[in-house]
């Protein structure tokens, strides 16, 4: 019923992320867990790192900060800063 809807594209993207994470896990991360730990501690919290969940989180963060420029998706650090309030004043 949703074949013609806009959700079809997001499911393709999610499938691609899963496939990429599986490939990376099997061929890269699992070969050296010292260099690619499954979990890291940040600000006292344990977080997934070189895992499918950690990869999905990283892709989501990068995607949420991306903008289309000249027909390509790009990360523009100065644009990301415009999204934040200066708490120092």
Tab-separated table of C-alpha atoms in Angstrom:
chain	number	residue	atom	x	y	z
A	1	UNK	CA	0.000	0.000	0.000
A	2	UNK	CA	2.945	2.355	0.638
A	3	UNK	CA	4.841	1.452	-2.527
A	4	UNK	CA	4.273	4.870	-4.079
A	5	UNK	CA	4.923	6.788	-0.876
A	6	UNK	CA	8.014	8.681	0.134
A	7	UNK	CA	8.806	6.105	2.830
A	8	UNK	CA	10.141	3.682	0.216
A	9	UNK	CA	13.300	5.757	-0.190
A	10	UNK	CA	14.054	5.822	3.548
A	11	UNK	CA	13.724	2.041	3.725
A	12	UNK	CA	16.274	1.729	0.913
A	13	UNK	CA	18.622	4.039	2.814
A	14	UNK	CA	18.170	2.031	6.024
A	15	UNK	CA	18.852	-1.200	4.131
A	16	UNK	CA	22.021	0.344	2.656
A	17	UNK	CA	23.198	1.379	6.138
A	18	UNK	CA	22.605	-2.159	7.427
A	19	UNK	CA	24.470	-3.675	4.477
A	20	UNK	CA	27.402	-1.277	4.904
A	21	UNK	CA	27.583	-1.969	8.649
A	22	UNK	CA	27.560	-5.722	8.055
A	23	UNK	CA	30.330	-5.442	5.456
A	24	UNK	CA	32.440	-3.228	7.734
A	25	UNK	CA	31.869	-5.489	10.723
A	26	UNK	CA	32.844	-8.647	8.859
A	27	UNK	CA	35.811	-7.247	6.936
A	28	UNK	CA	37.233	-4.388	8.986
A	29	UNK	CA	36.100	-3.920	12.592
A	30	UNK	CA	36.213	-7.573	13.660
A	31	UNK	CA	39.782	-7.956	12.389
A	32	UNK	CA	41.233	-5.683	15.098
A	33	UNK	CA	39.020	-4.943	18.105
A	34	UNK	CA	41.896	-3.082	19.774
A	35	UNK	CA	41.812	-0.493	17.024
A	36	UNK	CA	38.027	-0.731	16.463
A	37	UNK	CA	36.408	-1.216	19.907
A	38	UNK	CA	32.753	-2.198	20.097
A	39	UNK	CA	32.100	0.260	22.921
A	40	UNK	CA	33.702	3.488	24.163
A	41	UNK	CA	33.117	5.661	27.217
A	42	UNK	CA	32.227	9.301	26.513
A	43	UNK	CA	31.431	11.691	29.357
A	44	UNK	CA	30.992	8.738	31.696
A	45	UNK	CA	28.513	6.973	29.396
A	46	UNK	CA	29.260	3.785	27.509
A	47	UNK	CA	28.331	4.075	23.831
A	48	UNK	CA	28.396	1.698	20.858
A	49	UNK	CA	31.258	2.484	18.535
A	50	UNK	CA	32.365	0.150	15.740
A	51	UNK	CA	29.099	-1.793	15.652
A	52	UNK	CA	26.013	-1.663	13.439
A	53	UNK	CA	24.288	0.544	16.054
A	54	UNK	CA	27.299	2.847	16.340
A	55	UNK	CA	27.555	3.076	12.563
A	56	UNK	CA	23.843	3.894	12.218
A	57	UNK	CA	24.234	6.630	14.863
A	58	UNK	CA	27.253	8.117	13.058
A	59	UNK	CA	25.447	8.091	9.699
A	60	UNK	CA	22.409	9.757	11.300
A	61	UNK	CA	24.558	12.487	12.869
A	62	UNK	CA	26.436	13.159	9.627
A	63	UNK	CA	23.209	13.138	7.594
A	64	UNK	CA	21.443	15.507	9.961
A	65	UNK	CA	24.232	18.042	9.516
A	66	UNK	CA	24.439	17.762	5.737
A	67	UNK	CA	23.159	20.238	3.167
A	68	UNK	CA	22.748	20.062	-0.582
A	69	UNK	CA	25.237	22.346	-2.327
A	70	UNK	CA	25.639	22.290	-6.097
A	71	UNK	CA	23.655	19.050	-6.295
A	72	UNK	CA	25.799	17.165	-3.777
A	73	UNK	CA	25.244	16.403	-0.122
A	74	UNK	CA	27.985	18.086	1.922
A	75	UNK	CA	28.850	18.818	5.533
A	76	UNK	CA	29.450	22.524	6.042
A	77	UNK	CA	30.735	23.233	9.567
A	78	UNK	CA	29.871	26.927	9.496
A	79	UNK	CA	26.245	26.112	8.622
A	80	UNK	CA	26.037	23.742	11.572
A	81	UNK	CA	27.177	26.536	13.900
A	82	UNK	CA	24.275	28.727	12.811
A	83	UNK	CA	21.979	26.174	14.399
A	84	UNK	CA	23.292	26.779	17.939
A	85	UNK	CA	22.653	29.444	20.526
A	86	UNK	CA	25.651	31.076	22.186
A	87	UNK	CA	25.316	30.280	25.895
A	88	UNK	CA	28.388	32.331	26.777
A	89	UNK	CA	26.537	35.639	26.659
